[in-house]
PDB file of C-alpha atoms in Angstrom:
ATOM      1  CA  MET P   1     -69.725 -53.814  -2.706  1.00 86.00           C
ATOM      2  CA  HIS P   2     -68.915 -52.233   0.405  1.00 90.00           C
ATOM      3  CA  ASP P   3     -70.664 -52.139   3.661  1.00 93.00           C
ATOM      4  CA  LEU P   4     -70.672 -50.294   6.788  1.00 93.00           C
ATOM      5  CA  GLY P   5     -67.595 -51.985   8.315  1.00 95.00           C
ATOM      6  CA  ASP P   6     -65.596 -50.737   5.124  1.00 96.00           C
ATOM      7  CA  PHE P   7     -66.644 -47.409   5.672  1.00 96.00           C
ATOM      8  CA  LYS P   8     -65.733 -47.425   9.404  1.00 97.00           C
ATOM      9  CA  LYS P   9     -62.482 -48.970   8.715  1.00 97.00           C
ATOM     10  CA  ILE P  10     -61.461 -46.006   6.341  1.00 97.00           C
ATOM     11  CA  VAL P  11     -62.886 -43.433   8.606  1.00 97.00           C
ATOM     12  CA  GLY P  12     -60.399 -44.782  11.290  1.00 97.00           C
ATOM     13  CA  ASP P  13     -57.712 -44.908   8.834  1.00 97.00           C
ATOM     14  CA  LEU P  14     -58.308 -41.357   8.000  1.00 97.00           C
ATOM     15  CA  ILE P  15     -58.030 -40.359  11.982  1.00 97.00           C
ATOM     16  CA  THR P  16     -54.718 -42.549  12.041  1.00 97.00           C
ATOM     17  CA  LEU P  17     -53.089 -40.725   9.284  1.00 97.00           C
ATOM     18  CA  LEU P  18     -54.303 -37.349  10.383  1.00 96.00           C
ATOM     19  CA  GLU P  19     -52.747 -38.130  13.852  1.00 96.00           C
ATOM     20  CA  ASP P  20     -49.598 -38.938  12.358  1.00 95.00           C
ATOM     21  CA  LEU P  21     -49.581 -35.982  10.378  1.00 95.00           C
ATOM     22  CA  ASP P  22     -50.317 -34.048  13.479  1.00 96.00           C
ATOM     23  CA  GLU P  23     -47.109 -35.410  14.932  1.00 95.00           C
ATOM     24  CA  THR P  24     -45.155 -34.644  12.105  1.00 94.00           C
ATOM     25  CA  GLU P  25     -46.272 -31.142  12.000  1.00 94.00           C
ATOM     26  CA  ALA P  26     -45.560 -30.816  15.747  1.00 95.00           C
ATOM     27  CA  GLU P  27     -42.009 -32.033  15.114  1.00 93.00           C
ATOM     28  CA  LYS P  28     -41.687 -29.752  12.121  1.00 92.00           C
ATOM     29  CA  LEU P  29     -42.724 -26.895  14.528  1.00 92.00           C
ATOM     30  CA  ASP P  30     -40.025 -28.117  17.194  1.00 92.00           C
ATOM     31  CA  ALA P  31     -37.385 -28.245  14.376  1.00 91.00           C
ATOM     32  CA  VAL P  32     -38.081 -24.827  13.111  1.00 89.00           C
ATOM     33  CA  GLN P  33     -38.035 -23.264  16.723  1.00 89.00           C
ATOM     34  CA  LYS P  34     -34.546 -24.999  17.153  1.00 90.00           C
ATOM     35  CA  ASN P  35     -33.424 -24.072  13.703  1.00 87.00           C
ATOM     36  CA  ARG P  36     -32.743 -27.745  12.777  1.00 89.00           C
ATOM     37  CA  VAL P  37     -32.981 -27.104   9.017  1.00 85.00           C
ATOM     38  CA  THR P  38     -32.110 -30.824   8.036  1.00 88.00           C
ATOM     39  CA  PHE P  39     -34.778 -32.022  10.228  1.00 90.00           C
ATOM     40  CA  VAL P  40     -37.354 -29.542   8.932  1.00 88.00           C
ATOM     41  CA  GLU P  41     -36.535 -30.820   5.338  1.00 89.00           C
ATOM     42  CA  GLU P  42     -36.922 -34.482   6.564  1.00 91.00           C
ATOM     43  CA  THR P  43     -40.495 -33.819   8.072  1.00 91.00           C
ATOM     44  CA  MET P  44     -41.389 -32.059   5.019  1.00 89.00           C
ATOM     45  CA  LYS P  45     -40.596 -35.001   2.901  1.00 92.00           C
ATOM     46  CA  LYS P  46     -42.579 -37.061   5.164  1.00 92.00           C
ATOM     47  CA  GLU P  47     -45.380 -34.658   5.091  1.00 92.00           C
ATOM     48  CA  GLN P  48     -45.472 -35.071   1.484  1.00 93.00           C
ATOM     49  CA  VAL P  49     -46.086 -38.857   1.591  1.00 94.00           C
ATOM     50  CA  ALA P  50     -48.559 -38.635   4.038  1.00 93.00           C
ATOM     51  CA  VAL P  51     -50.419 -36.097   2.009  1.00 92.00           C
ATOM     52  CA  MET P  52     -50.464 -38.661  -0.794  1.00 95.00           C
ATOM     53  CA  LYS P  53     -51.638 -41.387   1.281  1.00 96.00           C
ATOM     54  CA  LEU P  54     -54.355 -38.988   2.637  1.00 94.00           C
ATOM     55  CA  ARG P  55     -55.684 -38.493  -0.998  1.00 95.00           C
ATOM     56  CA  GLY P  56     -55.583 -42.039  -1.641  1.00 97.00           C
ATOM     57  CA  LEU P  57     -57.859 -42.875   1.482  1.00 97.00           C
ATOM     58  CA  ASP P  58     -60.028 -39.939   0.527  1.00 95.00           C
ATOM     59  CA  LYS P  59     -60.661 -41.215  -2.891  1.00 97.00           C
ATOM     60  CA  LYS P  60     -61.272 -44.723  -1.231  1.00 97.00           C
ATOM     61  CA  ARG P  61     -63.778 -43.061   1.376  1.00 96.00           C
ATOM     62  CA  GLU P  62     -65.624 -41.266  -1.576  1.00 96.00           C
ATOM     63  CA  ALA P  63     -65.705 -44.833  -3.401  1.00 96.00           C
ATOM     64  CA  ILE P  64     -67.445 -46.474  -0.412  1.00 96.00           C
ATOM     65  CA  GLN P  65     -69.855 -43.570   0.500  1.00 96.00           C
ATOM     66  CA  LYS P  66     -71.030 -44.080  -3.399  1.00 96.00           C
ATOM     67  CA  ASP P  67     -71.427 -47.620  -2.858  1.00 95.00           C
ATOM     68  CA  LEU P  68     -73.480 -47.300   0.344  1.00 95.00           C
ATOM     69  CA  GLY P  69     -75.570 -44.581  -1.554  1.00 95.00           C
ATOM     70  CA  TRP P  70     -74.289 -41.708   0.497  1.00 95.00           C
ATOM     71  CA  GLU P  71     -72.360 -40.190  -2.460  1.00 95.00           C
ATOM     72  CA  GLY P  72     -71.511 -36.396  -1.882  1.00 94.00           C
ATOM     73  CA  MET P  73     -72.839 -36.610   1.450  1.00 95.00           C
ATOM     74  CA  SER P  74     -71.607 -34.867   4.744  1.00 94.00           C
ATOM     75  CA  PHE P  75     -70.989 -36.711   7.628  1.00 94.00           C
ATOM     76  CA  LYS P  76     -73.777 -35.001   9.375  1.00 94.00           C
ATOM     77  CA  GLN P  77     -76.133 -35.783   6.480  1.00 96.00           C
ATOM     78  CA  ILE P  78     -75.194 -39.670   6.510  1.00 96.00           C
ATOM     79  CA  LEU P  79     -75.812 -39.750  10.548  1.00 95.00           C
ATOM     80  CA  SER P  80     -79.517 -38.387   9.533  1.00 95.00           C
ATOM     81  CA  GLN P  81     -79.742 -41.183   7.124  1.00 93.00           C
ATOM     82  CA  VAL P  82     -78.865 -44.156   9.060  1.00 95.00           C
ATOM     83  CA  ASN P  83     -80.510 -45.926  11.831  1.00 95.00           C
ATOM     84  CA  ASP P  84     -80.161 -45.502  15.602  1.00 96.00           C
ATOM     85  CA  VAL P  85     -77.525 -48.331  16.023  1.00 95.00           C
ATOM     86  CA  GLU P  86     -75.430 -47.217  12.982  1.00 95.00           C
ATOM     87  CA  ARG P  87     -75.647 -43.563  13.968  1.00 96.00           C
ATOM     88  CA  GLU P  88     -74.325 -44.482  17.593  1.00 96.00           C
ATOM     89  CA  GLU P  89     -71.279 -46.374  15.943  1.00 95.00           C
ATOM     90  CA  LEU P  90     -70.534 -43.730  13.339  1.00 96.00           C
ATOM     91  CA  LYS P  91     -71.256 -40.369  15.663  1.00 97.00           C
ATOM     92  CA  PRO P  92     -67.857 -40.948  17.737  1.00 97.00           C
ATOM     93  CA  LEU P  93     -65.823 -41.802  14.700  1.00 96.00           C
ATOM     94  CA  PHE P  94     -66.930 -38.488  12.939  1.00 97.00           C
ATOM     95  CA  ASP P  95     -66.489 -36.605  16.131  1.00 97.00           C
ATOM     96  CA  ARG P  96     -62.927 -38.246  16.447  1.00 97.00           C
ATOM     97  CA  LEU P  97     -62.148 -37.449  12.839  1.00 97.00           C
ATOM     98  CA  ALA P  98     -63.294 -33.558  13.232  1.00 97.00           C
ATOM     99  CA  ASP P  99     -61.261 -33.615  16.346  1.00 97.00           C
ATOM    100  CA  SER P 100     -58.085 -35.010  14.667  1.00 97.00           C
ATOM    101  CA  THR P 101     -58.709 -32.753  11.500  1.00 96.00           C
ATOM    102  CA  ARG P 102     -58.987 -29.388  13.740  1.00 97.00           C
ATOM    103  CA  ARG P 103     -55.668 -30.456  15.800  1.00 97.00           C
ATOM    104  CA  PHE P 104     -54.061 -31.135  12.801  1.00 95.00           C
ATOM    105  CA  ASN P 105     -54.790 -27.606  10.987  1.00 96.00           C
ATOM    106  CA  ASP P 106     -53.904 -26.023  14.357  1.00 96.00           C
ATOM    107  CA  THR P 107     -50.572 -27.714  14.432  1.00 95.00           C
ATOM    108  CA  LYS P 108     -49.953 -27.081  10.648  1.00 93.00           C
ATOM    109  CA  ASP P 109     -50.759 -23.487  10.856  1.00 95.00           C
ATOM    110  CA  SER P 110     -48.640 -22.680  13.777  1.00 94.00           C
ATOM    111  CA  ALA P 111     -45.731 -24.493  11.959  1.00 92.00           C
ATOM    112  CA  GLN P 112     -46.295 -22.466   9.027  1.00 91.00           C
ATOM    113  CA  LYS P 113     -46.322 -19.429  10.763  1.00 93.00           C
ATOM    114  CA  ALA P 114     -43.290 -20.321  12.608  1.00 91.00           C
ATOM    115  CA  LEU P 115     -41.584 -21.096   9.228  1.00 88.00           C
ATOM    116  CA  GLU P 116     -42.392 -17.722   7.791  1.00 90.00           C
ATOM    117  CA  ILE P 117     -41.016 -15.939  10.751  1.00 90.00           C
ATOM    118  CA  SER P 118     -37.778 -17.820  10.618  1.00 87.00           C
ATOM    119  CA  LEU P 119     -37.444 -17.136   7.025  1.00 84.00           C
ATOM    120  CA  HIS P 120     -38.192 -13.260   7.601  1.00 84.00           C
ATOM    121  CA  HIS P 121     -35.461 -13.285  10.196  1.00 84.00           C
ATOM    122  CA  ILE P 122     -33.165 -14.910   7.849  1.00 82.00           C
ATOM    123  CA  ASN P 123     -33.992 -12.493   5.216  1.00 80.00           C
ATOM    124  CA  THR P 124     -33.549  -9.530   7.366  1.00 85.00           C
ATOM    125  CA  ILE P 125     -30.086 -10.805   8.588  1.00 84.00           C
ATOM    126  CA  LEU P 126     -29.061 -11.486   4.967  1.00 80.00           C
ATOM    127  CA  ALA P 127     -30.180  -7.948   4.035  1.00 80.00           C
ATOM    128  CA  LYS P 128     -28.254  -6.068   6.706  1.00 82.00           C
ATOM    129  CA  LYS P 129     -25.248  -8.238   5.761  1.00 80.00           C
ATOM    130  CA  ALA P 130     -25.366  -7.266   2.293  1.00 77.00           C
ATOM    131  CA  ALA P 131     -26.050  -3.514   3.133  1.00 77.00           C
ATOM    132  CA  GLU P 132     -22.840  -3.699   5.420  1.00 77.00           C
ATOM    133  CA  GLU P 133     -20.867  -5.387   2.618  1.00 75.00           C
ATOM    134  CA  ASN P 134     -21.722  -2.539   0.268  1.00 73.00           C
ATOM    135  CA  ARG P 135     -20.622   0.163   2.411  1.00 68.00           C
ATOM    136  CA  SER P 136     -17.421   2.130   3.017  1.00 62.00           C
ATOM    137  CA  TYR P 137     -16.281   5.190   4.707  1.00 59.00           C
ATOM    138  CA  ASN P 138     -13.951   8.293   4.020  1.00 63.00           C
ATOM    139  CA  ASN P 139     -11.407   9.106   6.528  1.00 64.00           C
ATOM    140  CA  LYS P 140     -13.807  11.439   8.196  1.00 66.00           C
ATOM    141  CA  GLY P 141     -15.983   8.462   9.075  1.00 61.00           C
ATOM    142  CA  ASN P 142     -18.884   9.235   6.596  1.00 69.00           C
ATOM    143  CA  GLU P 143     -20.401   6.955   4.519  1.00 65.00           C
ATOM    144  CA  LYS P 144     -19.162   6.769   1.035  1.00 64.00           C
ATOM    145  CA  LYS P 145     -21.853   5.308  -1.732  1.00 59.00           C
ATOM    146  CA  THR P 146     -20.101   2.422  -3.252  1.00 52.00           C
ATOM    147  CA  GLY P 147     -22.772   1.483  -5.739  1.00 51.00           C
ATOM    148  CA  GLY P 148     -21.023   3.990  -8.196  1.00 50.00           C
ATOM    149  CA  SER P 149     -17.625   4.738  -8.339  1.00 51.00           C
ATOM    150  CA  ASP P 150     -16.134   8.043  -7.813  1.00 53.00           C
ATOM    151  CA  LYS P 151     -13.531   7.228 -10.018  1.00 54.00           C
ATOM    152  CA  HIS P 152     -13.367   7.146 -13.845  1.00 50.00           C
ATOM    153  CA  PHE P 153     -11.227   5.251 -15.934  1.00 48.00           C
ATOM    154  CA  THR P 154      -9.971   8.475 -17.742  1.00 55.00           C
ATOM    155  CA  SER P 155      -8.705   9.655 -14.154  1.00 54.00           C
ATOM    156  CA  THR P 156      -6.524   6.912 -13.616  1.00 55.00           C
ATOM    157  CA  LYS P 157      -2.826   7.597 -13.596  1.00 58.00           C
ATOM    158  CA  ILE P 158      -0.545   5.115 -15.548  1.00 54.00           C
TER     159      ILE P 158
END
């Protein structure tokens, strides 16, 4: 059976993990902005590990909440169920968790947008390069189509 101390610890662990995830997202954002592709990949691997830890902690939190009779309750609902002393202990933790979650989501969204912009930029460059490689010009400087050849195999002299 779990107690309030276990619940406070798991909420604290969630806060710490979200703060670590926020740092990782900030590193990823910086790497994207500096075009450090390998570092972006490294931060994404760290992120995947942290997300798995987050899922595990959340399952533990749910189990503890169930043991305490708070199954399926939001943190706001929990605060309405506890006595004044427990409320004073839990409210700052819940506020900090909400703040950490908001900061992480904001940083994650910024990193995602930067990645999308970077990928769009890369795709644009690749498309321009491909178009340039497929162009040829006649002696008057006019572009000739190279997709279909003007020559046919029967018009070739041997």
